[in-house]
Coordinates of C-alpha atoms and ligand atoms in Angstrom, one line a residue:
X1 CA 21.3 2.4 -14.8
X2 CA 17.8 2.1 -16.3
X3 CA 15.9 -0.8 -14.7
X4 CA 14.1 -1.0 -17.9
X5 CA 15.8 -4.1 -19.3
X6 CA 13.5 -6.9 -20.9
X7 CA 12.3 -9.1 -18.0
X8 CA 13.4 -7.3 -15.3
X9 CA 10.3 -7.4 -13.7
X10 CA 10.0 -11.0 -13.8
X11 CA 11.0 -13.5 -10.9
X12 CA 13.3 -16.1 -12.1
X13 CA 14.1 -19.7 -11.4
X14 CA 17.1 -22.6 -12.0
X15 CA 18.9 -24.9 -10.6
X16 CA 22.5 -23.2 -9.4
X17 CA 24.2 -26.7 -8.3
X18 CA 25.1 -28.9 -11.4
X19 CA 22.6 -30.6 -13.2
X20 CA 23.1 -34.3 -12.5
X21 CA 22.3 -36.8 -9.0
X22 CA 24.0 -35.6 -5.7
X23 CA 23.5 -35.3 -2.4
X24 CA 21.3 -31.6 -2.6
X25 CA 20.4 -29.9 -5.2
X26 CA 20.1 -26.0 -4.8
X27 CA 17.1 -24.4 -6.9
X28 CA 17.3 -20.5 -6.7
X29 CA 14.7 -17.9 -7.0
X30 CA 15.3 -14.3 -7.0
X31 CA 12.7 -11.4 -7.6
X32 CA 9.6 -9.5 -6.6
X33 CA 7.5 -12.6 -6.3
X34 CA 9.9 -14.7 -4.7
X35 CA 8.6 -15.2 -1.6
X36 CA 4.9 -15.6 -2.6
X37 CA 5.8 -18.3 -5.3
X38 CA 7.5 -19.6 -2.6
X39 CA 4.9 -19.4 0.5
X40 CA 2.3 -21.2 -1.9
X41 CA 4.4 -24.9 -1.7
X42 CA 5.9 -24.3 0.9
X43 CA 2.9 -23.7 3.6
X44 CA 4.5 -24.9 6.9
X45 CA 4.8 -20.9 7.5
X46 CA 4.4 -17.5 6.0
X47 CA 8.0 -16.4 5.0
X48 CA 6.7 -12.8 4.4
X49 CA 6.9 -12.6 8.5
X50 CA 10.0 -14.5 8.7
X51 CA 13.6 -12.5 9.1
X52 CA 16.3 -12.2 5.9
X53 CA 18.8 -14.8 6.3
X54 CA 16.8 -17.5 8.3
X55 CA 16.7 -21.6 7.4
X56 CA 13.5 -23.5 6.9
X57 CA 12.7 -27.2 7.0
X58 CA 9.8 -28.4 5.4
X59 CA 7.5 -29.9 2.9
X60 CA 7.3 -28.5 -0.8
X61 CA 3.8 -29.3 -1.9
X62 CA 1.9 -28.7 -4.8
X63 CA -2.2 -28.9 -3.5
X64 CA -2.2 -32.3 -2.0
X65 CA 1.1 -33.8 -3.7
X66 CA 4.5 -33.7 -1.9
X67 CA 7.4 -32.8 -3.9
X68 CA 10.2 -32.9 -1.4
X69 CA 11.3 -32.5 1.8
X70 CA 13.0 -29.2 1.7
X71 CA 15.7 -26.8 3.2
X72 CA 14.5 -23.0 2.8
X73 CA 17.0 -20.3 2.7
X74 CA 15.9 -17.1 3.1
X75 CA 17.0 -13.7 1.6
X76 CA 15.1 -10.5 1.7
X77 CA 15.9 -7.6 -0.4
X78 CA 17.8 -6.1 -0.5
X79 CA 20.6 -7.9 1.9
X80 CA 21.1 -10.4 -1.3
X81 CA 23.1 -12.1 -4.1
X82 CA 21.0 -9.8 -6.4
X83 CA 19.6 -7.3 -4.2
X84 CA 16.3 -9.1 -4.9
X85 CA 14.2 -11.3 -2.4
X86 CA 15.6 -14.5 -2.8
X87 CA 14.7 -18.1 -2.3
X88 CA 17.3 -20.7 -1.9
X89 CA 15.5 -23.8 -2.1
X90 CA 17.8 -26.9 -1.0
X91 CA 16.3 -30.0 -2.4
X92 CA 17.4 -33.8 -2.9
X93 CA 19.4 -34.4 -5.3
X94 CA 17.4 -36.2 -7.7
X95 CA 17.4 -34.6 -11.5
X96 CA 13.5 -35.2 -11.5
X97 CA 13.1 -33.8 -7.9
X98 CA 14.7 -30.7 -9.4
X99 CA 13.1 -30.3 -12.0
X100 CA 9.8 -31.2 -10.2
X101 CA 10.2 -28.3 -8.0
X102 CA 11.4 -25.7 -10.3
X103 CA 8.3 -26.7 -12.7
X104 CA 6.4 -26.2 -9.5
X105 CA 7.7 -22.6 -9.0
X106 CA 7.4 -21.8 -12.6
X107 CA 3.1 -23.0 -12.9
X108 CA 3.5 -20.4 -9.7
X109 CA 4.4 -17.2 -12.0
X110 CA 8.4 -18.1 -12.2
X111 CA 10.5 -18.2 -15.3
X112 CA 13.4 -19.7 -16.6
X113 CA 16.5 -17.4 -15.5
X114 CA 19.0 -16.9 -18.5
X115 CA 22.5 -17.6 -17.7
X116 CA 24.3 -15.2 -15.7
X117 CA 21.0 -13.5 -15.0
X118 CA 20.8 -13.5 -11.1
X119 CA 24.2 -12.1 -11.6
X120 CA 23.4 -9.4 -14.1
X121 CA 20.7 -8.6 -11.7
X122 CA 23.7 -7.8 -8.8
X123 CA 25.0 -5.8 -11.2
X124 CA 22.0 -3.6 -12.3
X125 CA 21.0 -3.1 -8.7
X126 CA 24.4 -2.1 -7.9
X127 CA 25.2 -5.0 -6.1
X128 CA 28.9 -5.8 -8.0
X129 CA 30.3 -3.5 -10.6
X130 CA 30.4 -5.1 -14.4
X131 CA 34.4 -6.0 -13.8
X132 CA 33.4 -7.8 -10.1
X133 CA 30.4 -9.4 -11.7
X134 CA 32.5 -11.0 -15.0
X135 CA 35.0 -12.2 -12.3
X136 CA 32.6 -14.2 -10.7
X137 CA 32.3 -15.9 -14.1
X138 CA 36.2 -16.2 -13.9
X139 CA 36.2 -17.5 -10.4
X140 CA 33.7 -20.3 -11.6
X141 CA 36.2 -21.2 -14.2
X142 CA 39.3 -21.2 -12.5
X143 CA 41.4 -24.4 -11.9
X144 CA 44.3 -22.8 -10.5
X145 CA 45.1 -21.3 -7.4
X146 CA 46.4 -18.3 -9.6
X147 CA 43.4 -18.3 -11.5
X148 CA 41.2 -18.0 -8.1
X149 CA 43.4 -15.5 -6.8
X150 CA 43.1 -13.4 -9.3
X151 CA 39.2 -13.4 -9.8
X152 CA 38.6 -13.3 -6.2
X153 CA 41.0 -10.2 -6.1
X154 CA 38.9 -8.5 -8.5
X155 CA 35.8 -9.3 -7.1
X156 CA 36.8 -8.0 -3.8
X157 CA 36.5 -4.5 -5.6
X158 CA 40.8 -4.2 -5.9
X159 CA 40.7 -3.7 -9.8
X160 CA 37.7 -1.4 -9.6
X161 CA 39.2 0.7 -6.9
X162 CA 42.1 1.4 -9.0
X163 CA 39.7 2.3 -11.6
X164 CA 38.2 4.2 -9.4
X165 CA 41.2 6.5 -8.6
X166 CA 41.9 6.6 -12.1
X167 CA 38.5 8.3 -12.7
X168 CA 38.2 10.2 -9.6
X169 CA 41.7 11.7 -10.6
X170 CA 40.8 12.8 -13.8
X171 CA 37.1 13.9 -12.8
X172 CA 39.1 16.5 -10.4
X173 CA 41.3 17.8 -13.5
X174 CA 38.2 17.7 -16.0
X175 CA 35.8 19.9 -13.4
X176 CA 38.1 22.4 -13.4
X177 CA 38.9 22.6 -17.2
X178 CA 35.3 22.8 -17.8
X179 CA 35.0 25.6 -15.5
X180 CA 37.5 27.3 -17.5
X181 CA 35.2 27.2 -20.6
X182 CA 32.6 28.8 -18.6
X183 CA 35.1 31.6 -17.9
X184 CA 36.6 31.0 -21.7
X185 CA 36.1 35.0 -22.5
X186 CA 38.5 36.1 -19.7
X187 CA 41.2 33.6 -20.6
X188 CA 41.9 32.3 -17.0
X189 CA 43.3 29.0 -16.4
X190 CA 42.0 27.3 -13.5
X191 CA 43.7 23.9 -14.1
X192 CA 47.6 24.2 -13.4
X193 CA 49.3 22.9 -16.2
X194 CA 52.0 21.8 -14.5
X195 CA 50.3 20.0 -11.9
X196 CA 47.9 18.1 -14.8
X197 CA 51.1 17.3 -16.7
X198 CA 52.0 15.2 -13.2
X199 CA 49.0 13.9 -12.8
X200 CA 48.6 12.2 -16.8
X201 CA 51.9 10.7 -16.1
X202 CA 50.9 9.4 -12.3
X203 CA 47.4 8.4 -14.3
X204 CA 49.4 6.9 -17.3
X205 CA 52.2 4.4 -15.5
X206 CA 49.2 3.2 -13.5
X207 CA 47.0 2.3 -16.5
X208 CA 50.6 0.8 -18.3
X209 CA 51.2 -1.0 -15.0
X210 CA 47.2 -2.9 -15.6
X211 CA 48.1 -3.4 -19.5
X212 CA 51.0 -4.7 -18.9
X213 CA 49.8 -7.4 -16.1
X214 CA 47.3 -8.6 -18.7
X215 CA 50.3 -11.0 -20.4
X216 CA 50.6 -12.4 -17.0
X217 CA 46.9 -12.5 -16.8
X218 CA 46.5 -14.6 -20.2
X219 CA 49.2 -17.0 -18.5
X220 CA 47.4 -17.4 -15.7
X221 CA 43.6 -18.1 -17.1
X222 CA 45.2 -19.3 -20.4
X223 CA 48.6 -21.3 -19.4
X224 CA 51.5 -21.1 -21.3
X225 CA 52.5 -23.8 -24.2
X226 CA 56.0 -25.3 -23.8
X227 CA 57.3 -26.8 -27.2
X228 CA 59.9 -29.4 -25.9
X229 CA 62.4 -28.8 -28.8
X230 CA 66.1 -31.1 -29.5
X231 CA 67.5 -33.3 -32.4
X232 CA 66.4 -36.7 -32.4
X233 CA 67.5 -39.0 -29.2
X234 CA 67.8 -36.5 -27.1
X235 CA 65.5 -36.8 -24.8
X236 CA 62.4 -35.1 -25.4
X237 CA 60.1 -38.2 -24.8
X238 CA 61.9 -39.2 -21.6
X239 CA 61.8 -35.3 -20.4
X240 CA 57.8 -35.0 -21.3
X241 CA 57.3 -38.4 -19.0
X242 CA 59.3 -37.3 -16.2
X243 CA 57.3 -34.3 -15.9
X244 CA 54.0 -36.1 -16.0
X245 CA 55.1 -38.8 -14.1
X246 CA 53.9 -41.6 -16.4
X247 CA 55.0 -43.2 -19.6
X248 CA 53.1 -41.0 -21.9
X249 CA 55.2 -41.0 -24.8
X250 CA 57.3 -44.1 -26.1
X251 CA 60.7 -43.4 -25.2
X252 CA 63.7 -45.4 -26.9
X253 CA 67.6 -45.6 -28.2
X254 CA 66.1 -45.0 -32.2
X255 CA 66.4 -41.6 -33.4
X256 CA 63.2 -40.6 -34.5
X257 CA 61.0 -42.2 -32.5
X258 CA 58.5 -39.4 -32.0
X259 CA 56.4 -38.6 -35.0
X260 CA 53.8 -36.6 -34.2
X261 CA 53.2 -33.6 -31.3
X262 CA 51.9 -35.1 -27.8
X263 CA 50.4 -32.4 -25.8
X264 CA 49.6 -32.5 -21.9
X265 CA 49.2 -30.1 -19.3
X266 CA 51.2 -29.9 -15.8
X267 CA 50.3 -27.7 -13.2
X268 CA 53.8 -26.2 -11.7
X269 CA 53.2 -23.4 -8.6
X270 CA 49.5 -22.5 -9.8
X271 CA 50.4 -22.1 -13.5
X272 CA 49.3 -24.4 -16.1
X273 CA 52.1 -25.4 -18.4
X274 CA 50.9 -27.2 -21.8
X275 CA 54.0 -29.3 -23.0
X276 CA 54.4 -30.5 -26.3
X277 CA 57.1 -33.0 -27.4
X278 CA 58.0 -33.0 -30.7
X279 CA 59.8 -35.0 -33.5
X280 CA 63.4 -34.5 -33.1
X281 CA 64.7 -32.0 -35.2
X282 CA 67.7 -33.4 -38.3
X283 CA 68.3 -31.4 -41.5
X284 CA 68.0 -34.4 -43.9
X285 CA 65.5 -38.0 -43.6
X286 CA 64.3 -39.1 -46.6
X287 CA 61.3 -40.6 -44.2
X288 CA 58.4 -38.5 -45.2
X289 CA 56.5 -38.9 -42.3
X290 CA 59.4 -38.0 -40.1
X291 CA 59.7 -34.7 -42.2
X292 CA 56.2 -33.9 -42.0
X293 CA 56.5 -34.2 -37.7
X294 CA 59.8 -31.6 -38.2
X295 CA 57.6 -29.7 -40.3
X296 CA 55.1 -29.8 -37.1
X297 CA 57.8 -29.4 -34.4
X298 CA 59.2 -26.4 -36.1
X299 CA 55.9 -24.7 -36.6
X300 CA 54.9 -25.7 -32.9
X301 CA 58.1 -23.7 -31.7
X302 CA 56.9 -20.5 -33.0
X303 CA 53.8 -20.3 -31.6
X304 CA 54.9 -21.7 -28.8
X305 CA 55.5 -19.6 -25.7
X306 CA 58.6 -21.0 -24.7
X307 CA 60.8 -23.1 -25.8
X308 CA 62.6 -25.9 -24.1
X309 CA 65.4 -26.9 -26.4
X310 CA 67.0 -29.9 -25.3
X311 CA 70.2 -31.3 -25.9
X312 CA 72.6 -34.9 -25.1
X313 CA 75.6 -33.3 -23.5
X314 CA 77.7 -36.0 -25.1
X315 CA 76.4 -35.0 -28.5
X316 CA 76.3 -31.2 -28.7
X317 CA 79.1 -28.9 -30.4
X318 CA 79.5 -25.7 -28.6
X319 CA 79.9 -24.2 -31.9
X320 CA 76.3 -25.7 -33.1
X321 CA 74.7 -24.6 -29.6
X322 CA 75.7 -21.5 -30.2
X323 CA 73.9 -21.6 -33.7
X324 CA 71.0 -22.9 -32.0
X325 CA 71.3 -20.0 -29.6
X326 CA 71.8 -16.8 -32.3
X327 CA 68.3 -18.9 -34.1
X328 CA 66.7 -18.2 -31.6
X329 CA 67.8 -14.8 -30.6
X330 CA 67.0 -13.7 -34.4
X331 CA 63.3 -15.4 -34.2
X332 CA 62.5 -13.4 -30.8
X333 CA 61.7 -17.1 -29.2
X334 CA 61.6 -17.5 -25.7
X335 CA 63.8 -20.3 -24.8
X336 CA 65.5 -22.6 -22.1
X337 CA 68.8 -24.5 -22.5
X338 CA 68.4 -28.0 -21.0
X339 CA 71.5 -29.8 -20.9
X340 CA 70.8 -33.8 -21.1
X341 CA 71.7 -36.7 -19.4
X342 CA 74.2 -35.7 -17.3
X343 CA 74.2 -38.8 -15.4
X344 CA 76.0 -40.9 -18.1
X345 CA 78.9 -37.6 -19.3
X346 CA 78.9 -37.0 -15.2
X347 CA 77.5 -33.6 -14.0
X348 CA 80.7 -32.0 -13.6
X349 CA 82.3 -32.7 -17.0
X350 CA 78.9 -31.5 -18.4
X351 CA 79.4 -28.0 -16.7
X352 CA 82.7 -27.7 -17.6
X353 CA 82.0 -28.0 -21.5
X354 CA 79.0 -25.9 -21.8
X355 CA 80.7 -23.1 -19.1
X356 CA 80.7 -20.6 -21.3
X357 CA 77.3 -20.9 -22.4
X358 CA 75.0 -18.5 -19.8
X359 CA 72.0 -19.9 -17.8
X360 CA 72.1 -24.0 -19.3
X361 CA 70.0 -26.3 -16.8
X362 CA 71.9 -29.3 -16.5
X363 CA 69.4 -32.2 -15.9
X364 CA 69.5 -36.1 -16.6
X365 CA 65.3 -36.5 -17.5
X366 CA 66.4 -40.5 -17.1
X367 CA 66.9 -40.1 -13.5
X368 CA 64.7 -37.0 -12.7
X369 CA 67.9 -35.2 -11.5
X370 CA 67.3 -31.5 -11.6
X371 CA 64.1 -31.8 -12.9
X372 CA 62.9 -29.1 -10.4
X373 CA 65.6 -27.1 -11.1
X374 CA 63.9 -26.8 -14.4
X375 CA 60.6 -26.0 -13.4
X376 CA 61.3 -23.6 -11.0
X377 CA 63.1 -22.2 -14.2
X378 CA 59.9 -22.2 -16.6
X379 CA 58.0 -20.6 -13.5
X380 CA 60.3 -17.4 -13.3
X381 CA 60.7 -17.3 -17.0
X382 CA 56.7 -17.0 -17.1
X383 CA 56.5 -14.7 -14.4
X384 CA 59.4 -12.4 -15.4
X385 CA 59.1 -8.7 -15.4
X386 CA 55.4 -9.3 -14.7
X387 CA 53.5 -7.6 -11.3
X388 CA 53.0 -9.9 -8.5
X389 CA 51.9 -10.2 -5.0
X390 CA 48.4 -8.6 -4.3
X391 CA 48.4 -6.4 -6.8
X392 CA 45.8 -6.0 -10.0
X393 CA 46.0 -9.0 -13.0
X394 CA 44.2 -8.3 -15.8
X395 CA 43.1 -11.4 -17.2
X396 CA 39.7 -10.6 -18.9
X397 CA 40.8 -9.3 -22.6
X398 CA 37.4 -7.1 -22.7
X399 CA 39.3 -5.1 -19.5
X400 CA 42.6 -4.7 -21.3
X401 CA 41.0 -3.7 -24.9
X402 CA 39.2 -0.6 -23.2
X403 CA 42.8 -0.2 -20.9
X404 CA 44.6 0.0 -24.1
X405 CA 42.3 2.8 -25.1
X406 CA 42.5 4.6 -21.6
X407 CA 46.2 5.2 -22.4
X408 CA 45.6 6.3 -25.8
X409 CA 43.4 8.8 -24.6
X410 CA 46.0 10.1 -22.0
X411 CA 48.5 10.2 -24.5
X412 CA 46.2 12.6 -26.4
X413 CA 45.9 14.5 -23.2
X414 CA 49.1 15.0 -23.1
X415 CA 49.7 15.5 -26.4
X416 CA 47.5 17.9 -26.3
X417 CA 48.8 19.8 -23.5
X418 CA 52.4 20.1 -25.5
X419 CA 50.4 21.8 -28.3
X420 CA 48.3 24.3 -25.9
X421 CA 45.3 23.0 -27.3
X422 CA 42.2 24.9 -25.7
X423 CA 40.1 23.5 -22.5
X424 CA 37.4 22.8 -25.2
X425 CA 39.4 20.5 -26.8
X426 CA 41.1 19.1 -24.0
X427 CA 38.0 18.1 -22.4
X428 CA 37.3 15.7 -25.3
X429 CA 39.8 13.7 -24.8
X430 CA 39.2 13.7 -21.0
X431 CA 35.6 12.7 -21.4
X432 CA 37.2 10.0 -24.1
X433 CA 39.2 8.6 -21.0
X434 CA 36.3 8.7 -18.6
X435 CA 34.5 7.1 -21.0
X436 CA 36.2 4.0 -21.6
X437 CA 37.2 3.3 -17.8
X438 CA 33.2 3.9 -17.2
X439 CA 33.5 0.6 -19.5
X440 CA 35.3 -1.6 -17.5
X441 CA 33.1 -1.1 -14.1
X442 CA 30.0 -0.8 -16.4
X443 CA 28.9 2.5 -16.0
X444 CA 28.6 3.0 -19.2
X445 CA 27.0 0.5 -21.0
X446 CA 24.3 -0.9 -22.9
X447 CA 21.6 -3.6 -23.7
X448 CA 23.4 -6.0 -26.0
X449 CA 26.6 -5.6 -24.2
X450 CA 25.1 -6.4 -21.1
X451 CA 23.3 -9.6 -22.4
X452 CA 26.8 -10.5 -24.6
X453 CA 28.7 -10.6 -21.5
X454 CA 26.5 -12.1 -19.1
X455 CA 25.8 -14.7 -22.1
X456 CA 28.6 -16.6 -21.5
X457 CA 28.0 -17.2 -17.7
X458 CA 26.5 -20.6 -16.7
X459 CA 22.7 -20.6 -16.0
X460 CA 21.9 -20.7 -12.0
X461 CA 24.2 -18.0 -11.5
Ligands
LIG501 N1 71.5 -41.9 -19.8 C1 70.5 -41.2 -20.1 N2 69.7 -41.6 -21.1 C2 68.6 -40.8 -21.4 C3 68.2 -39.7 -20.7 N3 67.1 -39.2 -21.2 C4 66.8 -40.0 -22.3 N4 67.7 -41.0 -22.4 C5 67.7 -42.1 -23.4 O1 67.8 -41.5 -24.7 C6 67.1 -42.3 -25.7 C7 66.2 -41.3 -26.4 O2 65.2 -40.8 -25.5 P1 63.8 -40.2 -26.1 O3 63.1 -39.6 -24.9 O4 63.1 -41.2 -26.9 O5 64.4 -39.1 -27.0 P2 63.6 -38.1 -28.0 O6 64.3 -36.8 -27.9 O7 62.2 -38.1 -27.6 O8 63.8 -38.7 -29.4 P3 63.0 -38.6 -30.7 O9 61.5 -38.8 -30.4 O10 63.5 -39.7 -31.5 O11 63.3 -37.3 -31.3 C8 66.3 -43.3 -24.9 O12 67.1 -44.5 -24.9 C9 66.4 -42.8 -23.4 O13 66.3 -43.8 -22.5 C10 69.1 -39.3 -19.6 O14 68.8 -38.4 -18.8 N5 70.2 -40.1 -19.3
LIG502 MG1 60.5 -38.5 -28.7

């Protein structure tokens, strides 16, 4: 990685706790100069002959002025965040304190970091690879315990050590197909076929295997919108509040009562579920406002995720249900049958009339009875068919795109290899592969990419 990059040289300030009053404020400095913008306000001792990871009280001055009464850290390179020397200055928590010493450090020879740029610096100086250093990013933003498992996964290296394999693998295989090109006048094969067919299927379920976690990976960073579907009155409001707890939306005996979409978001087992009620759904109301929220239920239930379509157990034809169902079905729409109020039909009459009708929840949202039921429901619906347990998620769509293109390239490979093609040509496509899981780690890479990505990180980290 060239270390030529615009301002590399520089050492760089900014406040990495959240702008605002709180008990400390942490003001960060990383670079060559670090410790000598530092030693010249803070002159209670020379940090040059102090060791890395040592504390410091003292006063920050600037000539006669105090600024603060201040907590050193110290970091020296390159046993750091960035690799850098770097000075961790923990300050009151005034926002004029803060920004009294970072002006300080800056009338010292400091600038301004960009965001994300003490963490672009890890990454240039090897520190994280580009995949570790945008799940930082991730980690900041999570507010799930999925979320943070995932990013703290990845930026304990497991992604990029599967990445690693990958290339390693292939590296093997594409060494000895270019030393066949050397040799390409005495027509030897170094490279077993056979054994390179294995391997591009061994390389190619493990790079399907990452693609495919990456719709569990949206789920998790993204959530997953539930469009609370049902004719009118039959219970969509009442399901909605039970969820949340709270009397969100108005719930009574009128059909119709909901007229617009009401959207709020439930964390059930780490995953964030975005439920929408809807107006109850009747084929004719000459209301027009009541048609237009049909319009907008009906349109919210195909771009929903899933689909929770409720019905009144008293109410609901089998032969209708089944209607619903074979809807559905054609539309490719996700979908949960909830049974309702089972507490006035009783539960056992409900079950026996729907009994032929696979996988209904029977719930009363009334009484919260089976509620749980149901969410453990929408939980195992989300997660079905998906990888779990410490493995990889892809959640970062940048990492699936150049994935995506990783298996295209192996299906060249192997394609291919069906049609004899020559080491020559074969080694295209293998340098194509390397190429775009060089990508995801950041090996290959440039300028604009680099600042793009680290662009959308928060400044102070
Ligand atoms: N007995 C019983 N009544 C329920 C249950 N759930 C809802 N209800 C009642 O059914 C009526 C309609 O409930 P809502 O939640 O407003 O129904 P909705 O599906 O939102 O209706 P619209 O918004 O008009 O489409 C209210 O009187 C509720 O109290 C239940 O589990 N048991
Ligand atoms: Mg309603």
């Amino acid at each position: 990685m060239s270390n030529k990059l615009t301002g590399w040289d520089d050492t760089i300030v900014a406040l990495a706790t959240p702008p605002g009053v709180g008990a400390i404020g942490v003001i960060r400095l990383s670079g060559k100069r670090a410790i000598i913008i530092a030693n010249a306000i803070f002159p209670s001792k020379d940090l040059q002959d102090q060791p890395s990871h040592t504390l410091h009280v003292g006063y920050l001055v600037e000539g006669e002025r105090i600024i603060d009464e201040v907590v050193l850290s110290l970091y020296k390179s390159p046993r750091s965040y960035t690799g850098e020397d770097v000075i961790e200055i923990s300050s009151h928590g005034s926002p004029f304190v803060q920004q009294d010493v970072i002006a300080a450090c800056i009338r010292q020879g400091a600038r301004l970091a960009k965001p994300g740029e003490f963490t672009q610096r890890a990454f240039l100086n090897g520190k994280l690879d580009l995949a570790q250093a945008e799940a930082v990013a991730d980690l900041i933003a999570s507010n799930t315990a999925a979320s943070q498992k995932a990013a703290l996964h990845t930026i304990r290296g497991g992604f990029s050590e599967n990445l690693k394999e990958l290339r390693d693998r292939l590296l093997t295989f594409s060494a000895l197909i270019e030393l066949e090109l050397d040799f390409s006048q005495e027509d030897v094969e170094f490279a077993d076929r056979a054994k390179f067919y294995e391997l591009i299927a061994e390389l190619t379920s493990s790079t399907q295997q990452l693609v495919n976690s990456f719709s569990l990976g949206n789920v998790i960073k993204n959530g997953v919108s539930v469009a609370i579907i049902g004719k009118p009155n039959a219970g969509k409001s009442t399901l909605l509040n039970s969820f949340l707890n709270e009397n969100r939306a108005i719930v009574s005996e009128i059909p119709g009562t909901t007229r617009d979409t009401i959207e709020e978001i439930i964390n059930i087992d780490g995953i964030l579920f975005r439920l929408i009620d809807t107006a109850g759904i009747r084929e004719h109301t000459a209301d027009t406002i009541e048609s237009a929220g049909i319009e907008r239920s009906m349109s919210k239930m195909k771009q929903a995720d899933l689909v929770l379509y409720l019905f009144d157990v008293a109410d609901m034809k089998i032969s209708d249900l089944r209607l619903q169902i074979a809807d559905f079905e054609k539309n490719g729409i996700t979908y949960l049958l909830v049974a309702n109020k089972i507490d006035a039909a009783g539960e056992n009459a409900a079950r026996n009339k729907f009994s032929s009708i696979e996988n209904t929840i029977f719930v009363s949202a009334k009484n919260h009875l089976h509620t749980e039921v149901l969410k453990e429901r929408m939980v195992d619906t989300v997660l079905r068919g998906t990888v779990q347990g410490d493995q990889t998620v892809v959640t970062n769509a940048r990492h699936y795109h150049a994935l995506k293109e990783v298996e295209k390239s192996l299906l060249d490979i192997k394609n291919g290899l069906d049609n004899k093609l020559t080491g020559d040509l074969l080694a295209l496509d293998i340098r194509r592969c390397l190429h775009y899981l060089g990508e995801i780690t950041g090996e290959i890479t440039n300028e604009d990419q680099l600042d793009y990505i680290f662009s959308k990180f928060c400044i102070g980290k």
